[in-house]
Tab-separated table of N, CA and C in Angstrom:
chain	number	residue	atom	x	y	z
A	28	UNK	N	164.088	10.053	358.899
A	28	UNK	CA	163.878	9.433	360.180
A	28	UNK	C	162.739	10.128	360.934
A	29	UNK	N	162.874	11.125	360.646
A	29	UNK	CA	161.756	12.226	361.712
A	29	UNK	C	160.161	12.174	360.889
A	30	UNK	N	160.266	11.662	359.598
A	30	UNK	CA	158.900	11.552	359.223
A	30	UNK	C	158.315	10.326	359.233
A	31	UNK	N	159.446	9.406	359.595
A	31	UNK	CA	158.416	7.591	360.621
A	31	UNK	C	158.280	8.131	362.247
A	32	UNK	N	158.849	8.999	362.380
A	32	UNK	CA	158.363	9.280	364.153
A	32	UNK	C	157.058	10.115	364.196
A	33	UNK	N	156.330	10.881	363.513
A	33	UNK	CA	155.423	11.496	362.514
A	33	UNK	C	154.758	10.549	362.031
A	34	UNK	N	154.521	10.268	361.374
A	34	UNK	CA	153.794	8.597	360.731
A	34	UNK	C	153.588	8.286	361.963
A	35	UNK	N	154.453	7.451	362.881
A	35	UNK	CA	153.868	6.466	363.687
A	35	UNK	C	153.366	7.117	364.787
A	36	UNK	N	153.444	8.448	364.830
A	36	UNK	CA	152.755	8.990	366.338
A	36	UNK	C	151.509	9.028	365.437
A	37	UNK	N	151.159	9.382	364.136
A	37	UNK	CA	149.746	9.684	363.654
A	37	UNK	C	148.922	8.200	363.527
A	38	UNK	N	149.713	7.654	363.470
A	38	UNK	CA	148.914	6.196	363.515
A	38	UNK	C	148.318	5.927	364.563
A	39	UNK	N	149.278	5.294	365.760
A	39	UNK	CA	149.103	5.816	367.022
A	39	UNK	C	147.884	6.724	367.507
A	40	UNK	N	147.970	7.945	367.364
A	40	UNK	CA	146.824	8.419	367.964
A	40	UNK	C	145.692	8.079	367.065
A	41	UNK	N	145.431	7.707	365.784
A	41	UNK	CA	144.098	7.164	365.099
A	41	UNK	C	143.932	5.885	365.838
A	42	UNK	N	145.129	5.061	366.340
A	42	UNK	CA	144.600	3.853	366.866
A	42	UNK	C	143.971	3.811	368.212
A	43	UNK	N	144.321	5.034	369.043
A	43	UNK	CA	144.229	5.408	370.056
A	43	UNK	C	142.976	5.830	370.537
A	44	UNK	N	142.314	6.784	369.571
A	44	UNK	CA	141.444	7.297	369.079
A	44	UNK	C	140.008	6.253	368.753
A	45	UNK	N	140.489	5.672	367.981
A	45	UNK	CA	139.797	4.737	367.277
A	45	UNK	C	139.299	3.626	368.494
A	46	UNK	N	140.072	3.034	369.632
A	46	UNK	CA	139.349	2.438	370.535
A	46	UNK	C	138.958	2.715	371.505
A	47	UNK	N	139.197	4.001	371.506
A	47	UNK	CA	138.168	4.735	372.712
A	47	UNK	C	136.075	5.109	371.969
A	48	UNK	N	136.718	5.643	370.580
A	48	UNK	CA	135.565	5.750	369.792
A	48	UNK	C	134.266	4.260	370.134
A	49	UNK	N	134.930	3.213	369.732
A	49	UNK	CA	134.598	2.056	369.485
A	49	UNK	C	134.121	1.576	370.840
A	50	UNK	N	134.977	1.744	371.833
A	50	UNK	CA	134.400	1.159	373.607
A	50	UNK	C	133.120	2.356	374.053
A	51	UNK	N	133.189	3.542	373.679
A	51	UNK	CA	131.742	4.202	373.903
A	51	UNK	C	130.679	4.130	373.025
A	52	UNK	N	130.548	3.529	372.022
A	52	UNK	CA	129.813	3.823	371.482
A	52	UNK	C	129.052	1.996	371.086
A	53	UNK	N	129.964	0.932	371.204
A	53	UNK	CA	129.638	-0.338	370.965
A	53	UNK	C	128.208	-0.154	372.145
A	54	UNK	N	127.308	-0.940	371.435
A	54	UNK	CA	125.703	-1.288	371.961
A	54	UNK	C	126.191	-2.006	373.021
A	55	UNK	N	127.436	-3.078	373.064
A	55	UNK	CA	127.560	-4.252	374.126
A	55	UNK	C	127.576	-2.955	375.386
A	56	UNK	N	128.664	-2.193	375.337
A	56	UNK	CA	129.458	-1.042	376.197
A	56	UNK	C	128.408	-0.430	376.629
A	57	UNK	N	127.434	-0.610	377.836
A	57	UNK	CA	126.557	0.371	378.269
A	57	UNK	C	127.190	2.030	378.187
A	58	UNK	N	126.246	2.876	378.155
A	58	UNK	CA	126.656	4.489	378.955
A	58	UNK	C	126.800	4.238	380.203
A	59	UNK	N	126.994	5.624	380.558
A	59	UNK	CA	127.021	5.642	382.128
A	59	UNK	C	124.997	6.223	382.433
A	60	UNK	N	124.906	6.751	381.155
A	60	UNK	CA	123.264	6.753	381.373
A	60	UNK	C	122.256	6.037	381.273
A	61	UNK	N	123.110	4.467	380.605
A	61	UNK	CA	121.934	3.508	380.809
A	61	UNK	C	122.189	2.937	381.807
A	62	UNK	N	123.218	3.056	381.993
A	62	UNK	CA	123.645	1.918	383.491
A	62	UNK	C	122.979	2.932	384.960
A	63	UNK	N	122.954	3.817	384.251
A	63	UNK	CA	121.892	4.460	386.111
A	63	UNK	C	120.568	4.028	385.591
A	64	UNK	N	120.081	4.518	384.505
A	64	UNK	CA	118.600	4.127	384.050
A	64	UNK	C	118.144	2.563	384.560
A	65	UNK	N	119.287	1.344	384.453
A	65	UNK	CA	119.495	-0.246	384.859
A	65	UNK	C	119.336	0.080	386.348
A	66	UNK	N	120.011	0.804	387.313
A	66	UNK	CA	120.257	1.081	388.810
A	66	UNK	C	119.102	1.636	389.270
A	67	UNK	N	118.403	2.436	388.879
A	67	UNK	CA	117.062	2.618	388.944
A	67	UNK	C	115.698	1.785	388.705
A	68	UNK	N	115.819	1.214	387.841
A	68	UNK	CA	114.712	0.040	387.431
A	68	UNK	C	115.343	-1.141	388.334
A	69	UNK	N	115.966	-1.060	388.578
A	69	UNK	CA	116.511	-2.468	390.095
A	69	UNK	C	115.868	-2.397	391.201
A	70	UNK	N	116.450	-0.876	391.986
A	70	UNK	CA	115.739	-0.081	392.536
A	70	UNK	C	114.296	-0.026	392.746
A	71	UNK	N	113.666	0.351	391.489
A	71	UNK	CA	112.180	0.174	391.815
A	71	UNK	C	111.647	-0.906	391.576
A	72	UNK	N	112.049	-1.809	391.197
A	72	UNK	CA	111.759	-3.415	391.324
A	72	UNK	C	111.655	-4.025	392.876
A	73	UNK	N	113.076	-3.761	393.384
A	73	UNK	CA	112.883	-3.851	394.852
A	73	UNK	C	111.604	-3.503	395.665
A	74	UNK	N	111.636	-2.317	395.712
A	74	UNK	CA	110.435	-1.389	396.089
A	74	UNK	C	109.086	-2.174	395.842
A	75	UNK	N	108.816	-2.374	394.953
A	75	UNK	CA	107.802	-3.044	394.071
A	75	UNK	C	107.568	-4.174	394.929
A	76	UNK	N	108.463	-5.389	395.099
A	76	UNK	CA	108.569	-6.527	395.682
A	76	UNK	C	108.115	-6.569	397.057
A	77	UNK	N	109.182	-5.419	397.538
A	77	UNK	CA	108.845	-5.856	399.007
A	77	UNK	C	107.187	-4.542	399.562
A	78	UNK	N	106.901	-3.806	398.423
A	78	UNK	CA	105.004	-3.787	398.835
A	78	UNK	C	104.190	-5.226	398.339
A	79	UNK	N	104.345	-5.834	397.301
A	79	UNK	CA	104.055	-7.143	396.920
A	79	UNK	C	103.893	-7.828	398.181
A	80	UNK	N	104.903	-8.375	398.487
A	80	UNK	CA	105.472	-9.134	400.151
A	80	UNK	C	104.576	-8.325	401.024
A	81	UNK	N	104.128	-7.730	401.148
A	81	UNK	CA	103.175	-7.000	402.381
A	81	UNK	C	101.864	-6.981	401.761
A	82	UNK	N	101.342	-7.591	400.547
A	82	UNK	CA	99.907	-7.823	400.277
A	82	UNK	C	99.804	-9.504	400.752
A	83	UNK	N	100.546	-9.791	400.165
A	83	UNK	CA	100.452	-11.242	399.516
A	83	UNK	C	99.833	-12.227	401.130
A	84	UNK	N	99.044	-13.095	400.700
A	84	UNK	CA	98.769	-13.946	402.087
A	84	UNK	C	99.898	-15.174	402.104
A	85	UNK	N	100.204	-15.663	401.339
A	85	UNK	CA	100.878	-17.139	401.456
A	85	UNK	C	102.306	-16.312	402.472
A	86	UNK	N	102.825	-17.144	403.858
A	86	UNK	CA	104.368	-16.992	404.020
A	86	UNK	C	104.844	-17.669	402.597
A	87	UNK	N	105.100	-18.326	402.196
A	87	UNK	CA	105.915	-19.152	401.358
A	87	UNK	C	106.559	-17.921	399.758
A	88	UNK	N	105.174	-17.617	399.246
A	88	UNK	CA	104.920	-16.305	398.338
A	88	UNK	C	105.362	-15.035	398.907
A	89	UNK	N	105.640	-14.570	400.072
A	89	UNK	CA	106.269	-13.577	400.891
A	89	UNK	C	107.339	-13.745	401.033
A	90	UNK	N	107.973	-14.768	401.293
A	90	UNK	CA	109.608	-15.190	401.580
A	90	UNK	C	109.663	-15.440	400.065
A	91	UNK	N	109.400	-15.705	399.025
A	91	UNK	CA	110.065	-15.422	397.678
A	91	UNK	C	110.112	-14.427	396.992
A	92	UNK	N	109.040	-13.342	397.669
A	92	UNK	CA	109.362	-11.890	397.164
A	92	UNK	C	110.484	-11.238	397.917
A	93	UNK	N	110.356	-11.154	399.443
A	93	UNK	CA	111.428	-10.897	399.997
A	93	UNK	C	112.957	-11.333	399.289
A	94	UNK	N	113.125	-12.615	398.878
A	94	UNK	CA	114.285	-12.810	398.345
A	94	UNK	C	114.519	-12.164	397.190
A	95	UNK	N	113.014	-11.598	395.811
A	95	UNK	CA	113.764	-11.022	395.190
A	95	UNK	C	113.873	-9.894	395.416
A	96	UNK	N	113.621	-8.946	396.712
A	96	UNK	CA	113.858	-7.779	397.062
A	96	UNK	C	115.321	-7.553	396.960
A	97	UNK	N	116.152	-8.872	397.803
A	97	UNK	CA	117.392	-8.683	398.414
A	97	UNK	C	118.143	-8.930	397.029
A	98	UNK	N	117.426	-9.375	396.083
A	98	UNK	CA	118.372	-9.836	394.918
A	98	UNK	C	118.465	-8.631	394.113
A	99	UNK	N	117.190	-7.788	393.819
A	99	UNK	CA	117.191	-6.862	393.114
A	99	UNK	C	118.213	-5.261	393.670
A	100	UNK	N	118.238	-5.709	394.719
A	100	UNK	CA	119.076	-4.840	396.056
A	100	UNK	C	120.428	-4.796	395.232
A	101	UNK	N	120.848	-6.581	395.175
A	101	UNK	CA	121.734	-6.955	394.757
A	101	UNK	C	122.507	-6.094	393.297
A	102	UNK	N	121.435	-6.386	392.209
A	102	UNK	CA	121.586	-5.847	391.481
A	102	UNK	C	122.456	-4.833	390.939
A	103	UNK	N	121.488	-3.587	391.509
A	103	UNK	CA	121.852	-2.556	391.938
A	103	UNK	C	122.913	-1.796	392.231
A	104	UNK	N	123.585	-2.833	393.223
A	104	UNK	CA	125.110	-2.879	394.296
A	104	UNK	C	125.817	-3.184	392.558
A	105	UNK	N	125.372	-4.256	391.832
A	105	UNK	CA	126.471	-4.780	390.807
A	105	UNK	C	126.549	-3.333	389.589
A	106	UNK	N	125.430	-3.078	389.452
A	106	UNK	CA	125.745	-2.388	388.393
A	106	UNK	C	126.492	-0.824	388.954
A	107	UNK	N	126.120	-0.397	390.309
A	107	UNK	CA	126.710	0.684	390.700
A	107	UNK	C	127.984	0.518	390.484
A	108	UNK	N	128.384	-0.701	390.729
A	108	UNK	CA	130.016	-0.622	390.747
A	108	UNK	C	130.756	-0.606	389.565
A	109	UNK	N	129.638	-1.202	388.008
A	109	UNK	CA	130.150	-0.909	386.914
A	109	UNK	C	130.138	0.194	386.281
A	110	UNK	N	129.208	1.432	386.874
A	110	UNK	CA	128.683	2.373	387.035
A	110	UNK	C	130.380	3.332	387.772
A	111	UNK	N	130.647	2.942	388.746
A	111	UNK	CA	131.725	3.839	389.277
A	111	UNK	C	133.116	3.524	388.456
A	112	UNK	N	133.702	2.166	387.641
A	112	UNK	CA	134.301	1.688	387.041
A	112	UNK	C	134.487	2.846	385.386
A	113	UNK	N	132.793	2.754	384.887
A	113	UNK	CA	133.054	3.325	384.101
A	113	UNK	C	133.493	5.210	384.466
A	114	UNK	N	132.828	5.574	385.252
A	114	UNK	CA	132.781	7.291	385.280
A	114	UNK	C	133.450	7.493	386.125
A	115	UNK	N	134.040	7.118	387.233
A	115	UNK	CA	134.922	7.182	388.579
A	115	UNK	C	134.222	7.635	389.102
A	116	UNK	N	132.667	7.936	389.140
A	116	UNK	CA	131.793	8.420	389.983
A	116	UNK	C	130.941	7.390	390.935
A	117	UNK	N	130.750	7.620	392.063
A	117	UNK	CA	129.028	7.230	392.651
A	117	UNK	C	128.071	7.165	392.383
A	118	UNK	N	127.510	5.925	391.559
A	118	UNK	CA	126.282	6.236	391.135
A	118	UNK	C	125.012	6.858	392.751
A	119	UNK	N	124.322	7.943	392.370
A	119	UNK	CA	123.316	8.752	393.009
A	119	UNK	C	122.145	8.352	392.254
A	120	UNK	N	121.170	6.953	392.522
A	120	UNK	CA	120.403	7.044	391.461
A	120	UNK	C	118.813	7.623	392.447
A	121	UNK	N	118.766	8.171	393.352
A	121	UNK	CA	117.822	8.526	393.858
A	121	UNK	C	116.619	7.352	394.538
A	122	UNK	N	116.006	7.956	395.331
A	122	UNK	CA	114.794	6.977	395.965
A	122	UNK	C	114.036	6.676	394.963
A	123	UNK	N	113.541	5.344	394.681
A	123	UNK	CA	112.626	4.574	393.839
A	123	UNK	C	111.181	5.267	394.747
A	124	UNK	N	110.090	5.935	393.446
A	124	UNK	CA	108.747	6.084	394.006
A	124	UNK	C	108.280	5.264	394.290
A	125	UNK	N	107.230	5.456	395.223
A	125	UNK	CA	106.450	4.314	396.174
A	125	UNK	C	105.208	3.367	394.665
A	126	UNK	N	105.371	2.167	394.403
A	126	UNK	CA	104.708	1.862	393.429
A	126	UNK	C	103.138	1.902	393.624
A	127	UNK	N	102.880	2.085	392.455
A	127	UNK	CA	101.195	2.036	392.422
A	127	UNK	C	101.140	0.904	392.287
A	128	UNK	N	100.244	0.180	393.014
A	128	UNK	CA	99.750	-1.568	392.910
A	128	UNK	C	98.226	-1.156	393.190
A	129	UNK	N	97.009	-1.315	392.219
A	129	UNK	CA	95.869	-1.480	392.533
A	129	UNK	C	95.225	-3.297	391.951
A	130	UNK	N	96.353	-3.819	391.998
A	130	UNK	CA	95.972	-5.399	391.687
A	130	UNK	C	97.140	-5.897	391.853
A	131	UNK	N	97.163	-6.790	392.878
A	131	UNK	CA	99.019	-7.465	392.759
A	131	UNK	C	98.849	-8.820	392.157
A	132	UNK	N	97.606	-9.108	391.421
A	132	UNK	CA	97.874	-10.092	390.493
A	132	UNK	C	98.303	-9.349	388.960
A	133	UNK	N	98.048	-8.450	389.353
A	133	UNK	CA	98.115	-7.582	387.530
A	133	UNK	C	99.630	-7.190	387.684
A	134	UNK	N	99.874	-6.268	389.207
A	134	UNK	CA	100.948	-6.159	388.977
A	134	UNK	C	102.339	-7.529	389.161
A	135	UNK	N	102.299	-8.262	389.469
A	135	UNK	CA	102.791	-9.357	389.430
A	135	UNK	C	102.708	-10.246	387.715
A	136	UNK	N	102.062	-9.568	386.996
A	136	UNK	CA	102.061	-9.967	385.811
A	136	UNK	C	102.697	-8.935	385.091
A	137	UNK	N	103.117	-8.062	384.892
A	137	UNK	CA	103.471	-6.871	384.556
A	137	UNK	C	105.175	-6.736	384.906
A	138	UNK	N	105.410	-7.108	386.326
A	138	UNK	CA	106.720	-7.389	386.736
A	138	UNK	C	107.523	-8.970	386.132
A	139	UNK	N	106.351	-9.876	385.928
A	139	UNK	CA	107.073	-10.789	385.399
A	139	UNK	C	107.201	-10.683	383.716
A	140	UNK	N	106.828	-9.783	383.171
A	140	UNK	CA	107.353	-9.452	381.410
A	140	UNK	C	108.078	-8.312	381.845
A	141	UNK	N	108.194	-8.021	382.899
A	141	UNK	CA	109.201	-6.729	383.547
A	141	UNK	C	110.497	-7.797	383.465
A	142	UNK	N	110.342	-8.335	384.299
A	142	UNK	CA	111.926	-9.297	384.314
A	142	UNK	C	111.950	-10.150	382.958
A	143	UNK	N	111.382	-10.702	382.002
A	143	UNK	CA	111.591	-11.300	380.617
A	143	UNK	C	112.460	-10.134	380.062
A	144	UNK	N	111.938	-9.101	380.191
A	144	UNK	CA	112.657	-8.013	379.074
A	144	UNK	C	113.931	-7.496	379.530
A	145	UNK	N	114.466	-7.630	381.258
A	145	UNK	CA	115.452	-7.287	381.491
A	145	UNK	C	116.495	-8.244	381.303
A	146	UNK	N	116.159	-9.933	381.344
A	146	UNK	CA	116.803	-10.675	381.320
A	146	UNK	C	117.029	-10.433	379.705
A	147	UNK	N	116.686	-10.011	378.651
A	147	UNK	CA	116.802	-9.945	377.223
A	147	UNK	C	117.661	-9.142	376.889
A	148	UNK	N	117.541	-7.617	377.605
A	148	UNK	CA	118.095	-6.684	377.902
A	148	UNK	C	119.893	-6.719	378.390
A	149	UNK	N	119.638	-7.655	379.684
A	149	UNK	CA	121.056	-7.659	379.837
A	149	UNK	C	122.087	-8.316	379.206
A	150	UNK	N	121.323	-9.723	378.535
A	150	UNK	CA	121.729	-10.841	377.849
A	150	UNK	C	122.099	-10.078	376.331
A	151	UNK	N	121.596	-8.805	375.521
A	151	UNK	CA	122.786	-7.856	374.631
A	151	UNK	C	123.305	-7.486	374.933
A	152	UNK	N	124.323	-7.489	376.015
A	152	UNK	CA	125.198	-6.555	376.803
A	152	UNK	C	126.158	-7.684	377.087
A	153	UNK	N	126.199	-9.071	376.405
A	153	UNK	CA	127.117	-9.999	377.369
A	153	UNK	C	128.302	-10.172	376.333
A	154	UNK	N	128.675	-8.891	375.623
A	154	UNK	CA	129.646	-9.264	374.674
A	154	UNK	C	130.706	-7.993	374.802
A	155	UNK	N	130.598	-7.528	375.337
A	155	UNK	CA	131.359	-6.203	375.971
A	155	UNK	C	131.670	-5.853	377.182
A	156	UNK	N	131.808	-5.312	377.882
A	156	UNK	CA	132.693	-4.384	378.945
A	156	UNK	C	131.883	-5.177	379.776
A	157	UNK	N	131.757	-5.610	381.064
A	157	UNK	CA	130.954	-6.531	382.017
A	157	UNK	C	130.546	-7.348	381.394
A	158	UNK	N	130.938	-8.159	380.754
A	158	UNK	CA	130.016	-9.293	379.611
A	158	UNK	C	129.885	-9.978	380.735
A	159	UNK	N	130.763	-10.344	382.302
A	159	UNK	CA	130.248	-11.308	382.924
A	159	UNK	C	129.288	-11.293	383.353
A	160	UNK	N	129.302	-9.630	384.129
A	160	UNK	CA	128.461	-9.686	385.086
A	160	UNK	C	126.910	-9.269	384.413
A	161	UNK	N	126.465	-9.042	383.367
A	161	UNK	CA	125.556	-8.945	382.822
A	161	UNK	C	124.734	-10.274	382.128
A	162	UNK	N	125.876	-11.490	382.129
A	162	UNK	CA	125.636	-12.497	381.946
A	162	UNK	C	124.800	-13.218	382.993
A	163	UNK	N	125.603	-13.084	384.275
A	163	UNK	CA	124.537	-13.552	385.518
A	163	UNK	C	123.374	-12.377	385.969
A	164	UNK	N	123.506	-11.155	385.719
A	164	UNK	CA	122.146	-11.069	385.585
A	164	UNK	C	120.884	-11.109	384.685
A	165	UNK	N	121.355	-11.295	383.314
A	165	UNK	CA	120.210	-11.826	382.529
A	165	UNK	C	119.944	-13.385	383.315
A	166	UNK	N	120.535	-14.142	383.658
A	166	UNK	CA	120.206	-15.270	384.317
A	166	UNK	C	119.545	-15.391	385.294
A	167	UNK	N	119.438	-14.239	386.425
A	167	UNK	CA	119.054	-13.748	387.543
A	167	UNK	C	117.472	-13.463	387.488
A	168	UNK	N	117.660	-12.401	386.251
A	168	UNK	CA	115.935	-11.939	385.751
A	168	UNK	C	115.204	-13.007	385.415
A	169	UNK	N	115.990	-13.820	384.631
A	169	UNK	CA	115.126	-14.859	384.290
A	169	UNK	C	114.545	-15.808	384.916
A	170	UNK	N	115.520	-16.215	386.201
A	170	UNK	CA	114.743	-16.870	387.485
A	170	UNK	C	113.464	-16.051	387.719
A	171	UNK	N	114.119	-15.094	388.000
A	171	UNK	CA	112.951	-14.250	389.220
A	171	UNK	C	111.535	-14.282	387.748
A	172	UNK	N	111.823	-14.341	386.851
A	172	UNK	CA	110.560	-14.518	386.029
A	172	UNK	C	109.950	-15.983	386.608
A	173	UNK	N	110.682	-16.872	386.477
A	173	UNK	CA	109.878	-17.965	386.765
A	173	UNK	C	109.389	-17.606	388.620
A	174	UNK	N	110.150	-17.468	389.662
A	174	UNK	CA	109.994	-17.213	391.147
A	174	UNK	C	108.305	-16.594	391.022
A	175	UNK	N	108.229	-15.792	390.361
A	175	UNK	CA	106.932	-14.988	389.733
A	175	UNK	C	105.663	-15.820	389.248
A	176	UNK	N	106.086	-16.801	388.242
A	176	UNK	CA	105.394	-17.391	388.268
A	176	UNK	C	104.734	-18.073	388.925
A	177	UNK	N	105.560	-18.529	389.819
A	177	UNK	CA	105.110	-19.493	391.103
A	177	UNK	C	104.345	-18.884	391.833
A	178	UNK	N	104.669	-17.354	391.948
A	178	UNK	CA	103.647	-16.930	392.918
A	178	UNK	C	102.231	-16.464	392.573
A	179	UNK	N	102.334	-16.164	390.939
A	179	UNK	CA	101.298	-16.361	390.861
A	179	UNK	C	100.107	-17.364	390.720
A	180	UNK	N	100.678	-18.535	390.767
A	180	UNK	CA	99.956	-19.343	390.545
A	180	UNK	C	99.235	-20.064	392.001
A	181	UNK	N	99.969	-19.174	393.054
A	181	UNK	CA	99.230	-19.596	394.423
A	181	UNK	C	98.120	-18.347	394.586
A	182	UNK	N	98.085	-17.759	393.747
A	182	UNK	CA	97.078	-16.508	394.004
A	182	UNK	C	95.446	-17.111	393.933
């Protein structure tokens, strides 16, 4: 009797074992170090946007950067919280540097294969641990790729 209580505690902890192994280490399952590395590149996206929004002449092209300021803001807020979910911590991802823009048509081209690759980015991540919420933001990036477009094409 005492060597199935033995057996099944050893099973048990291999099974135990075995899906903790598997939830840190699955590609879907961000770290807690890519998910600040994600909170940071949000971050300086924002940043990015709203100096954009203070070159740009069109209102129309200004009020669509502004919005993706507040979206990329958004972001941010989402992943921090998957961020505190996973580590029980606060994400601290620090002040985004002030961006270098010496062309905001270049950089506006640069930010829009900036958002293609995040929307790609988040869209491998939609099969694991936040599969939702990584789902609406690959969807998110991918707007703001097109929002981008638009603005550049009033340039």
């Amino acid at each position: 009797m005492e060597h199935h209580v033995q057996q099944e505690a050893r099973v048990w902890s291999r099974v135990m074992a075995g899906g903790q192994q598997s939830r840190e280490s699955s590609p879907a399952c961000p770290t807690a170090e890519t998910l600040m590395e994600l909170i940071r590149k949000e971050l300086a996206d924002a940043c990015t946007y709203r100096y954009l929004a203070s070159r740009v002449c069109c209102p129309g092209d200004r009020e669509i950067l502004t919005c993706l300021v507040r979206e990329e803001q958004e972001h941010a807020k989402q992943l921090s919280a998957a961020y505190f979910v996973l580590t029980g911590k606060k994400a601290c991802p620090g002040k985004p540097e002030h961006p270098c823009v010496t062309c905001v048509a270049e950089t506006l081209r640069q930010q829009y294969f900036g958002e293609l690759e995040g929307a790609r980015r988040y869209d491998a991540m939609t099969t694991g641990q936040f599969a939702e919420t990584f789902q609406c933001l690959s969807l998110q990036e991918s707007q703001h790729a097109q929002k981008l477009l638009c603005v550049m094409g009033n340039l």
